[in-house]
XYZ file of C-alpha atoms in Angstrom:
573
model
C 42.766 69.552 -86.051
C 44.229 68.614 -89.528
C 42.120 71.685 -91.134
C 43.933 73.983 -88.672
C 47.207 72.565 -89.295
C 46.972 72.877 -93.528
C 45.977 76.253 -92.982
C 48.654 77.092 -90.379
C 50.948 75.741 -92.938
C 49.763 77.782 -95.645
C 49.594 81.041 -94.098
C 53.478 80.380 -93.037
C 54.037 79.667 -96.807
C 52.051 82.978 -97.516
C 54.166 85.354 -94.790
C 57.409 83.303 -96.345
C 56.723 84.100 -99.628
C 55.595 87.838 -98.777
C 59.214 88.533 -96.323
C 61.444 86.850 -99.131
C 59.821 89.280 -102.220
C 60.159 92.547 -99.667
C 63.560 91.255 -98.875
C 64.443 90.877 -102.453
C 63.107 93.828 -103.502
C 65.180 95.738 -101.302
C 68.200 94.270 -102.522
C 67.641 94.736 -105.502
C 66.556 98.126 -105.136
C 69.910 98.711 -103.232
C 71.941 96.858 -105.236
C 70.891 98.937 -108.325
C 71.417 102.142 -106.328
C 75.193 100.939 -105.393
C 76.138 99.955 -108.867
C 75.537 103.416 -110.498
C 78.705 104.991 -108.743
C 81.224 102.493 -109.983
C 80.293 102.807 -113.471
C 80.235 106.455 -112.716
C 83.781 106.772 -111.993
C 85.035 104.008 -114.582
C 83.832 105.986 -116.985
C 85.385 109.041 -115.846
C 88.464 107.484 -115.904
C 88.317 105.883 -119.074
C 87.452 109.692 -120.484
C 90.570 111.023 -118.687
C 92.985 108.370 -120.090
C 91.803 108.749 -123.572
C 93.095 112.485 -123.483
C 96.577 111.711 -122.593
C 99.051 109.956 -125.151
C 97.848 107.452 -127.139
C 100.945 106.485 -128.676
C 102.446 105.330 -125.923
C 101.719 101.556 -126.360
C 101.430 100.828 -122.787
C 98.924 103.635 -121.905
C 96.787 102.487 -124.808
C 96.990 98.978 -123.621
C 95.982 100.333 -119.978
C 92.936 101.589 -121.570
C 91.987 98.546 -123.456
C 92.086 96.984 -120.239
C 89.972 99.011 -118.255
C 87.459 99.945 -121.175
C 87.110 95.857 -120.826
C 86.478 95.893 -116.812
C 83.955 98.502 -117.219
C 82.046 96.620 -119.870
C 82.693 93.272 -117.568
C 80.632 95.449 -114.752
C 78.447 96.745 -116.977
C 76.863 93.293 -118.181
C 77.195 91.728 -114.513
C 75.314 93.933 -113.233
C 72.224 93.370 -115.936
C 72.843 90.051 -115.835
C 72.356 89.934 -111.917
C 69.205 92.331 -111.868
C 67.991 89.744 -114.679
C 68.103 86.954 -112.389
C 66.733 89.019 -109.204
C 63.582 89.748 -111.289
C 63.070 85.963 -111.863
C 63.038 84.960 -107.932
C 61.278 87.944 -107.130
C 58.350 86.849 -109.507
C 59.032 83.412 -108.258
C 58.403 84.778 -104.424
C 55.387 86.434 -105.542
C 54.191 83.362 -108.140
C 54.243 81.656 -104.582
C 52.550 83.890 -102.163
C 49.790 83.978 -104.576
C 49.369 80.246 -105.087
C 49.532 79.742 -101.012
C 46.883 82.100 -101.122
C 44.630 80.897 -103.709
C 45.278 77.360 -102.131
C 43.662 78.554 -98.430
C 40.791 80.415 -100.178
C 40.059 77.557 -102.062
C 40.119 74.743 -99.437
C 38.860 77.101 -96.325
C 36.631 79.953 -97.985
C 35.467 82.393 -95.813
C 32.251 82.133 -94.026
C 29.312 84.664 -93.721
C 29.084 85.181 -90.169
C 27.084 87.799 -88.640
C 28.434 90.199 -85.735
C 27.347 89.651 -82.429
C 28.916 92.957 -81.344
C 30.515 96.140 -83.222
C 33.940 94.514 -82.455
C 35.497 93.808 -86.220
C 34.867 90.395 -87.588
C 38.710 88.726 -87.760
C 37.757 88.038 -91.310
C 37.564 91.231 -92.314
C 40.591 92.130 -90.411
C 42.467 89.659 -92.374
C 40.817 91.004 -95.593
C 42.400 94.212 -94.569
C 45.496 92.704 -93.673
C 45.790 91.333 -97.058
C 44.893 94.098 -99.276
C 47.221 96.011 -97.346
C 50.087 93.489 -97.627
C 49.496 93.277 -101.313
C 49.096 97.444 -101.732
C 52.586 97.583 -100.202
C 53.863 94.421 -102.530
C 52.587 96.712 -105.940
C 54.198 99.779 -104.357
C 57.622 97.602 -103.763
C 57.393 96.010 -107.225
C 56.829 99.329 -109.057
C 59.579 101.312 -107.058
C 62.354 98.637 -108.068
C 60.553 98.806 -111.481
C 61.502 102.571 -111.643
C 64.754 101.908 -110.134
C 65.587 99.525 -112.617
C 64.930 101.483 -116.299
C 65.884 104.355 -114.158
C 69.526 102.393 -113.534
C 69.078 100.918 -117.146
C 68.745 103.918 -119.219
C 71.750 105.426 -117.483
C 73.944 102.466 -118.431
C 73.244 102.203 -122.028
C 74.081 106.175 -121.853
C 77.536 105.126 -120.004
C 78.260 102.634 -122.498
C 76.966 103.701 -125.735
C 79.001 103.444 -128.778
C 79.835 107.197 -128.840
C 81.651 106.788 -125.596
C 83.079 103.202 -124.500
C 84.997 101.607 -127.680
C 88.595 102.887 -126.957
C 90.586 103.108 -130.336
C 94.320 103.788 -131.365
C 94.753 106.527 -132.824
C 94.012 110.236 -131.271
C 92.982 111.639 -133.934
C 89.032 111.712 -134.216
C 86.741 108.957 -135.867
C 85.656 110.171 -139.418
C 82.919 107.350 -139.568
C 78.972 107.927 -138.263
C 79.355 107.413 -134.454
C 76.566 104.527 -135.468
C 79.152 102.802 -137.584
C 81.928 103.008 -135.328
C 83.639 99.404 -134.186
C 85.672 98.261 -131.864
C 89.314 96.601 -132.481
C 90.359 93.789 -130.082
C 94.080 94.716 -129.111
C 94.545 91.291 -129.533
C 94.066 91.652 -133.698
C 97.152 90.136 -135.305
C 99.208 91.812 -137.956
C 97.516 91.177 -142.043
C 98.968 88.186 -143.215
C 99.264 87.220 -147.040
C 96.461 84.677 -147.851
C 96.360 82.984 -151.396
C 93.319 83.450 -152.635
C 93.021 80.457 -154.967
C 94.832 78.384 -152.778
C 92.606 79.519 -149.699
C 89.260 78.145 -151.994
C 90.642 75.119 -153.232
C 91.639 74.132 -149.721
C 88.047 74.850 -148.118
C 86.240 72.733 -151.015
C 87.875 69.889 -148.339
C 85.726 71.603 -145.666
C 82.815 72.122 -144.523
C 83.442 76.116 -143.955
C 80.364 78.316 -144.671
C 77.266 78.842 -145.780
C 76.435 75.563 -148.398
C 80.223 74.594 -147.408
C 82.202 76.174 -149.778
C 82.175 78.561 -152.790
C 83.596 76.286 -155.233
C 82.732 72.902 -156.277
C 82.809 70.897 -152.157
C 84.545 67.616 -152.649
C 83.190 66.141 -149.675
C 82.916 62.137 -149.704
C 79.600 60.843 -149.552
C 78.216 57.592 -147.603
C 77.984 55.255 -150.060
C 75.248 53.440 -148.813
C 73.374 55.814 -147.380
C 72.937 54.362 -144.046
C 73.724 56.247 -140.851
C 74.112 55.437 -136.742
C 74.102 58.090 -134.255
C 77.480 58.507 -133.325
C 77.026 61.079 -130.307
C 74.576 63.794 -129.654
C 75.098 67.105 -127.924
C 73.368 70.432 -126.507
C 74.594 73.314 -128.201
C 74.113 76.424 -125.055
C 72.824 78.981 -126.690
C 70.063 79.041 -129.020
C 70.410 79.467 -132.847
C 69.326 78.778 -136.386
C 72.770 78.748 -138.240
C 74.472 76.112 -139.568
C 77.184 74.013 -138.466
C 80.585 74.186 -140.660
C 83.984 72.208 -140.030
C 87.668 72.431 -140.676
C 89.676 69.431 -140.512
C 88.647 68.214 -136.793
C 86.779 71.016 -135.681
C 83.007 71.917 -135.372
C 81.653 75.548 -135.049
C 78.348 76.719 -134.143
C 76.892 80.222 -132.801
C 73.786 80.509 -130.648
C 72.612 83.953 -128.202
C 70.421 85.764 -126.597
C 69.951 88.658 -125.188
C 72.682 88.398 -121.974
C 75.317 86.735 -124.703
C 76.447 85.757 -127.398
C 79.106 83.412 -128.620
C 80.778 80.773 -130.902
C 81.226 77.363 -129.791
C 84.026 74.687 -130.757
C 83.364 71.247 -130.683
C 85.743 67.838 -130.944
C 83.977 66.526 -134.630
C 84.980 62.986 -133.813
C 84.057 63.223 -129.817
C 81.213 65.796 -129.639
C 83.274 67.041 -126.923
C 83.186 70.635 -126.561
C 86.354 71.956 -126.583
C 85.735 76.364 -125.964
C 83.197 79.120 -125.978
C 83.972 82.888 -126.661
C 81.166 85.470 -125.902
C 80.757 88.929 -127.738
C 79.304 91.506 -125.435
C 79.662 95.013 -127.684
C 76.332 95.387 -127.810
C 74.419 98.147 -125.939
C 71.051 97.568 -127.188
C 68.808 94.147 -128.565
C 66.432 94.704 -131.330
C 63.337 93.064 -131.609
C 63.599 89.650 -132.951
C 60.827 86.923 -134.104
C 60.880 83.811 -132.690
C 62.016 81.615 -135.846
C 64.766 83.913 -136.462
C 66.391 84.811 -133.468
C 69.690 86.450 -132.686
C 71.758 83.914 -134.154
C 70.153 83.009 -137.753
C 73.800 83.518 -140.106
C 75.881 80.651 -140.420
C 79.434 81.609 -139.820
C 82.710 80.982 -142.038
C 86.026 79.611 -141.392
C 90.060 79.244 -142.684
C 92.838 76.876 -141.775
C 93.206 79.986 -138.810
C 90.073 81.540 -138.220
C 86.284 81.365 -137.422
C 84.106 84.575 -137.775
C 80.214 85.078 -136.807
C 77.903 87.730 -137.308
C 74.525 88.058 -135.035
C 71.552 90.021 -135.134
C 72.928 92.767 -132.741
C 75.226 93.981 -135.068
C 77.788 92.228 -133.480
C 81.139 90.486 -135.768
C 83.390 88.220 -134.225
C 86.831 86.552 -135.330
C 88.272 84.384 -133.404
C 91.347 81.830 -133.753
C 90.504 77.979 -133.432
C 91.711 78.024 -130.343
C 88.834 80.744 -129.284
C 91.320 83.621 -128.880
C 89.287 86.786 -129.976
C 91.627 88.285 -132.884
C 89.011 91.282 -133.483
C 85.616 92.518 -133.396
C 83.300 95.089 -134.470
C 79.816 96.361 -133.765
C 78.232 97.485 -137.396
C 75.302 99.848 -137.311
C 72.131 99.090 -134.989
C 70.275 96.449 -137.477
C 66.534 97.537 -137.401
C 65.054 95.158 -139.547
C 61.684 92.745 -139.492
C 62.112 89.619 -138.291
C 65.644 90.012 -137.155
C 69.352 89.881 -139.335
C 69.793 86.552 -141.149
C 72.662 87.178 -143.661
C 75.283 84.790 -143.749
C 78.422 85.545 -144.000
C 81.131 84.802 -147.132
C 84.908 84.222 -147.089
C 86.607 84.275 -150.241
C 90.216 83.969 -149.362
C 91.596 86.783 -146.984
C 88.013 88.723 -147.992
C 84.925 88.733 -145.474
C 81.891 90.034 -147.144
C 78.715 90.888 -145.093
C 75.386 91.832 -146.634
C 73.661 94.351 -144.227
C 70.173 95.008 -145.732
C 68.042 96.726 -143.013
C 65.304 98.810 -142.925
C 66.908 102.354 -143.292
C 70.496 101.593 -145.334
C 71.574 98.641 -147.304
C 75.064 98.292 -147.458
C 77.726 95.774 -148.732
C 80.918 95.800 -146.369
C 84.123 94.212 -147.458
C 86.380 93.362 -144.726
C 90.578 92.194 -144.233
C 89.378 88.510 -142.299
C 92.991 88.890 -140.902
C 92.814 92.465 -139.120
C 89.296 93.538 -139.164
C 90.386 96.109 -141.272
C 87.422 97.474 -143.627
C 88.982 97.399 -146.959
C 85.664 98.783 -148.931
C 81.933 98.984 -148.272
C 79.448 99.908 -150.562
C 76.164 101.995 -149.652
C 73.124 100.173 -152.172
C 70.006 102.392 -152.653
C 68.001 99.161 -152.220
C 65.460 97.173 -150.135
C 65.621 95.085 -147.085
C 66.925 91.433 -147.393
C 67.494 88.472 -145.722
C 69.773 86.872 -148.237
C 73.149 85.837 -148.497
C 76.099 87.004 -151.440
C 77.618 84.772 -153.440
C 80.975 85.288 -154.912
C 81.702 83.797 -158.416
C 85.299 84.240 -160.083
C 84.709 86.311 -164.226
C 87.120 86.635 -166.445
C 89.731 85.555 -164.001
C 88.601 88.519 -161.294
C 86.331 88.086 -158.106
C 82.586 89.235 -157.985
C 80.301 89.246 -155.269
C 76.120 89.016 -156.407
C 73.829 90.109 -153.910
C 69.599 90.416 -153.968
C 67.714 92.333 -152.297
C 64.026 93.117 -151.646
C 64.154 95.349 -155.154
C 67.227 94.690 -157.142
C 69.688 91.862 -158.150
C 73.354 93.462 -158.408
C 76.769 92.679 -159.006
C 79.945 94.182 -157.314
C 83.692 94.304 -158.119
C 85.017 92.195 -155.370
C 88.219 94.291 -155.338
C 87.170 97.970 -155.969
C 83.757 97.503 -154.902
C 82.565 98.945 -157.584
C 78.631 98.159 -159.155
C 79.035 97.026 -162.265
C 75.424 96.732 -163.549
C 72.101 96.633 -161.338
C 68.905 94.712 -162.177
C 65.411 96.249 -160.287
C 63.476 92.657 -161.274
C 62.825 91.493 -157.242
C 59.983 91.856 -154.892
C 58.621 90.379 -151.646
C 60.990 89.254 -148.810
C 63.966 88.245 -150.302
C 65.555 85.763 -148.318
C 67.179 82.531 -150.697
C 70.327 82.960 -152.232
C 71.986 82.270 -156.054
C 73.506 80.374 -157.629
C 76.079 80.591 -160.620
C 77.469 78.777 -163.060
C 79.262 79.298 -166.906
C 79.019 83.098 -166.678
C 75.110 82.950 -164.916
C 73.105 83.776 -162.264
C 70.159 82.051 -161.276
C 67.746 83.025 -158.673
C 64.286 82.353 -157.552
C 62.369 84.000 -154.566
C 58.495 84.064 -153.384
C 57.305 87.598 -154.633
C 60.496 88.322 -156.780
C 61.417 86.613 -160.044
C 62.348 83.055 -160.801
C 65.287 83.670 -163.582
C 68.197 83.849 -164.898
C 70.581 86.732 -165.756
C 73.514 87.312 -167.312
C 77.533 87.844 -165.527
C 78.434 89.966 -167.928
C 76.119 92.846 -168.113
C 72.910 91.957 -166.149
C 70.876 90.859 -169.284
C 67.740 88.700 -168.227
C 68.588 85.477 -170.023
C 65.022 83.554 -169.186
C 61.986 84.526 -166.597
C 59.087 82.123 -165.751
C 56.859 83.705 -163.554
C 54.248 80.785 -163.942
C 56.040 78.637 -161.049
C 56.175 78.670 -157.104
C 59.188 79.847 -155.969
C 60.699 78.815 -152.489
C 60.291 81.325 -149.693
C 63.201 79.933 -147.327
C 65.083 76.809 -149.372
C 67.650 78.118 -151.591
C 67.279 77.101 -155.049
C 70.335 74.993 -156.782
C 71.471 74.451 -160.140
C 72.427 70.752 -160.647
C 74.247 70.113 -164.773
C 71.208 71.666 -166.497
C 68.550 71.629 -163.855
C 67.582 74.330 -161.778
C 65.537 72.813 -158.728
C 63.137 75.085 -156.802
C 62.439 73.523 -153.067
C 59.747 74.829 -151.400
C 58.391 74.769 -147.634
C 55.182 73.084 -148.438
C 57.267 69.798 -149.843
C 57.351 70.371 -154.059
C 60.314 70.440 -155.950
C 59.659 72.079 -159.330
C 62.747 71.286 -161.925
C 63.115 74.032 -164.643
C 65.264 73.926 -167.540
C 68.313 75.841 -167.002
C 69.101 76.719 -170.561
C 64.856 77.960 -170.881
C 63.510 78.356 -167.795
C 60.526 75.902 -169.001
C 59.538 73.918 -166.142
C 60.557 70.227 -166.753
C 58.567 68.499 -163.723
C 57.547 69.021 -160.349
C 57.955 66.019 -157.542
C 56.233 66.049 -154.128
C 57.766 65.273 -150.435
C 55.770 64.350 -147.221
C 56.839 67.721 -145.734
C 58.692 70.769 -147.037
C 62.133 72.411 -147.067
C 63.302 75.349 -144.764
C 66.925 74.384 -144.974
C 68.937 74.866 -148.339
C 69.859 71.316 -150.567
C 73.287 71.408 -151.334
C 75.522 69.986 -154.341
C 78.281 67.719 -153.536
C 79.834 65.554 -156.291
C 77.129 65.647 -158.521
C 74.618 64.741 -156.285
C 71.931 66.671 -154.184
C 72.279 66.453 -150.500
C 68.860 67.791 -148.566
C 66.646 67.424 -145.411
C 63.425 68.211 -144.823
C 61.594 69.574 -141.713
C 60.668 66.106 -140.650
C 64.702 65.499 -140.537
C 64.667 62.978 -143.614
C 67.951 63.183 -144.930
C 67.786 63.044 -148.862
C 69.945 61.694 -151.323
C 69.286 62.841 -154.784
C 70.086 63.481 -158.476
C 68.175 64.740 -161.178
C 68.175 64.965 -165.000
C 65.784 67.037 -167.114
C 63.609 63.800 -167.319
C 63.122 63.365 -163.446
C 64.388 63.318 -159.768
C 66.028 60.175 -157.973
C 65.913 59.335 -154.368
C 68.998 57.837 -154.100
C 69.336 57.318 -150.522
C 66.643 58.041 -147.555
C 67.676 58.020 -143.795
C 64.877 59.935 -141.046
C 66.307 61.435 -138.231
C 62.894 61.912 -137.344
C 63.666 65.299 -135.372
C 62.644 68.699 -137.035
C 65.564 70.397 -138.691
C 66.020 73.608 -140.384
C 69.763 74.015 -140.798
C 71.881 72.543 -143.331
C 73.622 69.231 -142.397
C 77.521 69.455 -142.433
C 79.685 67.072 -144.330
C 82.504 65.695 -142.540
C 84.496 62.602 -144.114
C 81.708 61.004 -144.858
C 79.744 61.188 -142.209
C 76.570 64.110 -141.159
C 76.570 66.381 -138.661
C 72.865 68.256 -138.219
C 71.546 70.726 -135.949
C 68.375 70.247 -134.381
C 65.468 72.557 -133.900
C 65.580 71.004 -130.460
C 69.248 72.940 -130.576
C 71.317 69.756 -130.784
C 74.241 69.062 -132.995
C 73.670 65.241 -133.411
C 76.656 63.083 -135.247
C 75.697 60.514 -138.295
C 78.405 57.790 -138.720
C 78.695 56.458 -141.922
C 77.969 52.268 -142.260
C 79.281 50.121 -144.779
């Protein structure tokens, strides 16, 4: 009697299961069906609008509006087909573990027929294979349906067709390179340059913190509670930065993407603003992901940069002030630039597989001021800007060449093919130098002024993620299998080489004279080093793998987890 009643049971949970995925399915399939037609016809109207006057302020804010409900629609409806596939493999997950559950507690017996009536075993062997003929049928039809509904989409919404702009005239960019202005964008507003960098080396506000010289304080005695610990939404590899009380961090994937404000003294989070210009979602490796770039920050602004080709500036109160959608980035692993501010001048290093190109944008408008097109290689590394002879230039590497820009013509100024490999670590400069080490490239230095090679020791690991950083006349390579090799910055003649328990994936920093690092066991390191050897000043272990660079804030830590964490360090006396 309790035999018959398990197997009752589980042939209830198997006709459950079966009813809910054919119910689902339909939906689905309907629901997909259904949604064509309104995109249809918002798209027709959006086409009719755009040929009537676009000077008219309020007709082009019309269209803004709709272009915005159409693209609303357009990720809805993915993002509720995305979640229909997930129960429906759930419903079928389930039939086939109430199944495999009978067959394994009540397998079928070998009875021979008394009669030529059919055996009710084999009836219900027929029964099943039918049941599960039908199920493949269902599942492959809403299949269809769906890349079917899919590909028709990305055609409705493609770049060529759904970014509304102001003017009538036509776009004389690549329809690949066209973006897309928020009418929110503010008027350009006079920034002081100097002023501007001066101010952030009081920040925490990009890539390493700031471009000159950060003036952070430091703990003095190295010691450390956990203040507060929270879950940052979306996934992501960048950085957190700071200004005055307020923490930014990016995460995505492939339904959204979006920045994230946090209270720095709370942990609470205060807003989140999403990008959704994307039509398309390269292929990405896991330890890259769609949000690798750390973003920047002013006293008014915070702008990201993800692996879609997706740039968003936003206020610090999360209103979007403009955005753009750069060229499709095909490149290995995914796009891992970070970005650079230098005063009202956002620079973006887009090295992908089939152009490399330097754009220079107005942080204020959006507005691209220059861009220049690099007959290079692929990178994953970020600029540096460096003030020479009292005007701005911007350094890049790449996977062939280390060059240098005017930062206000964009002009090259002298190009040096010494790199190889995967370029993915960034410079550093000081007293009219470059210095730059990368697995496969060189390990150097090279001149401001007209690109000479000033020193090359090719006799040394060089780091394959870490950045390398110049500290007074060291230049300290950290690598990800734990060794820190010190060269001579004046030579290039390697001084010593020190070994940690584990190695370095996220960049040491310099702040005050000291070295600030953290290795992927989420020991926080503090250091200094001469030319005769390296002090460990300060140790505290987090014990949490980390791969981001910690934020300075007042004293006090802020690090992101690989467990996708932002987790708050208060200073003790």
């Amino acid at each position: 009697m309790k035999n018959h009643a398990i197997r009752q049971t589980l042939r209830f949970c198997q006709g459950t299961a079966l009813l809910f995925v054919l119910f689902l399915g339909g939906l689905m399939g309907y629901d997909a069906w259904r949604s064509q037609q309104p995109l249809k016809e918002g798209l027709a109207q959006l086409e009719l609008l755009k040929t009537l006057d676009l000077e008219d302020s309020r007709q082009t804010q019309t269209i803004r509006d709709l272009d915005y409900l159409y693209r609303s629609a357009y990720f809805q409806t993915k993002d509720r087909q995305a979640y229909g596939f997930l129960l429906l493999g759930v419903g079928f997950l389930s039939f086939c573990a109430a199944l495999g559950t009978e067959w394994f507690l009540f397998p079928p017996k070998l009875n021979v027929p008394q009669t030529s009536a059919a055996v009710p075993e084999r009836e219900r062997k027929q029964t099943l294979y039918f049941s599960l003929g039908a199920l493949s049928v269902l599942i492959l039809t809403v299949l269809a349906v769906r890349m079917t509904t899919r590909s028709a989409f990305e055609e409705e919404i493609s770049p060529t067709s759904a970014p509304v702009v102001a003017s009538a005239e036509p776009p004389t960019e690549k329809p690949t390179e066209k973006v897309a202005i928020s009418p929110t964008s503010p008027p350009g507003e006079k920034i002081d340059r100097a002023a501007a960098m001066e101010e952030e080396t009081r920040q925490w506000a990009q890539f390493r913190g700031s471009v000159l010289p950060n003036q952070n304080s430091l703990s003095a005695a190295w010691k450390f509670r956990e203040k507060w610990r929270v879950p940052i939404p979306l996934e992501g590899f960048n950085s957190p930065i700071v200004w005055e009380d307020r923490l930014f961090a990016a995460g995505g994937n492939e339904q959204q993407r979006a920045i994230f404000c946090f209270d720095a003294p709370s942990g609470k989070r205060l807003w989140e603003t999403e990008c959704q210009l994307a039509t398309r979602y390269p292929e990405l490796t896991d330890d890259t992901g769609v949000s690798a770039p750390t973003l920047c920050a002013d006293r008014s602004r915070v702008c990201a940069i993800f692996a879609t080709g997706e740039l968003l500036c936003c206020d610090h109160d999360g209103k979007i002030l403009w955005q753009k959608l750069l060229p499709f980035p095909e490149i290995s692993y995914g796009y891992a630039s970070s970005l650079l501010l230098v005063g009202e001048k956002l620079i973006v290093q887009y090295d992908l597989n089939s152009s490399q190109t330097l754009y220079v944008f107005d942080v204020t408008t959006g507005d691209e001021i220059w861009k220049a097109a690099r007959e290079s290689a692929t990178s994953w590394s970020t600029p540096i800007a460096l003030l020479h002879e009292g005007k701005l230039k911007i350094f890049v590497t790449d996977s062939l060449s280390a060059e240098l820009f005017d930062g206000q013509t964009g002009e090259s100024l002298w190009k040096q093919e010494c790199m190889g490999g995967e370029v993915a670590t960034t410079s550093s400069a000081s007293a009219g130098i470059l210095y730059l080490s990368n697995t496969g490239a060189m390990t150097g230095a090279i001149s401001v002024k007209d690109g000479e090679i000033l020193f090359r020791n090719d006799n040394v690991p060089a780091p394959d993620v870490a950045s390398p950083v110049l500290l007074g006349d060291v230049f300290l390579l950290f690598s990800s299998g734990g060794s820190v090799i010190a060269l001579d910055a004046a030579t290039g003649e390697e001084l010593y080489e020190e070994e940690f328990d584990n190695g370095f994936y996220a960049s040491p920093v310099v702040i005050q004279d000291k070295l600030v690092g953290i290795n992927l066991d989420g020991e926080l390191l503090l250091m200094t080093a001469t030319k005769e050897k390296m002090n460990v000043e300060g140790r505290f272990a987090l014990e949490e793998k980390v791969v981001a660079i910690p934020a300075m804030y007042r004293g006090n830590v802020i690090v992101r987890t690989f467990e996708n964490e932002l987790v708050f360090l208060e200073t003790q006396p």
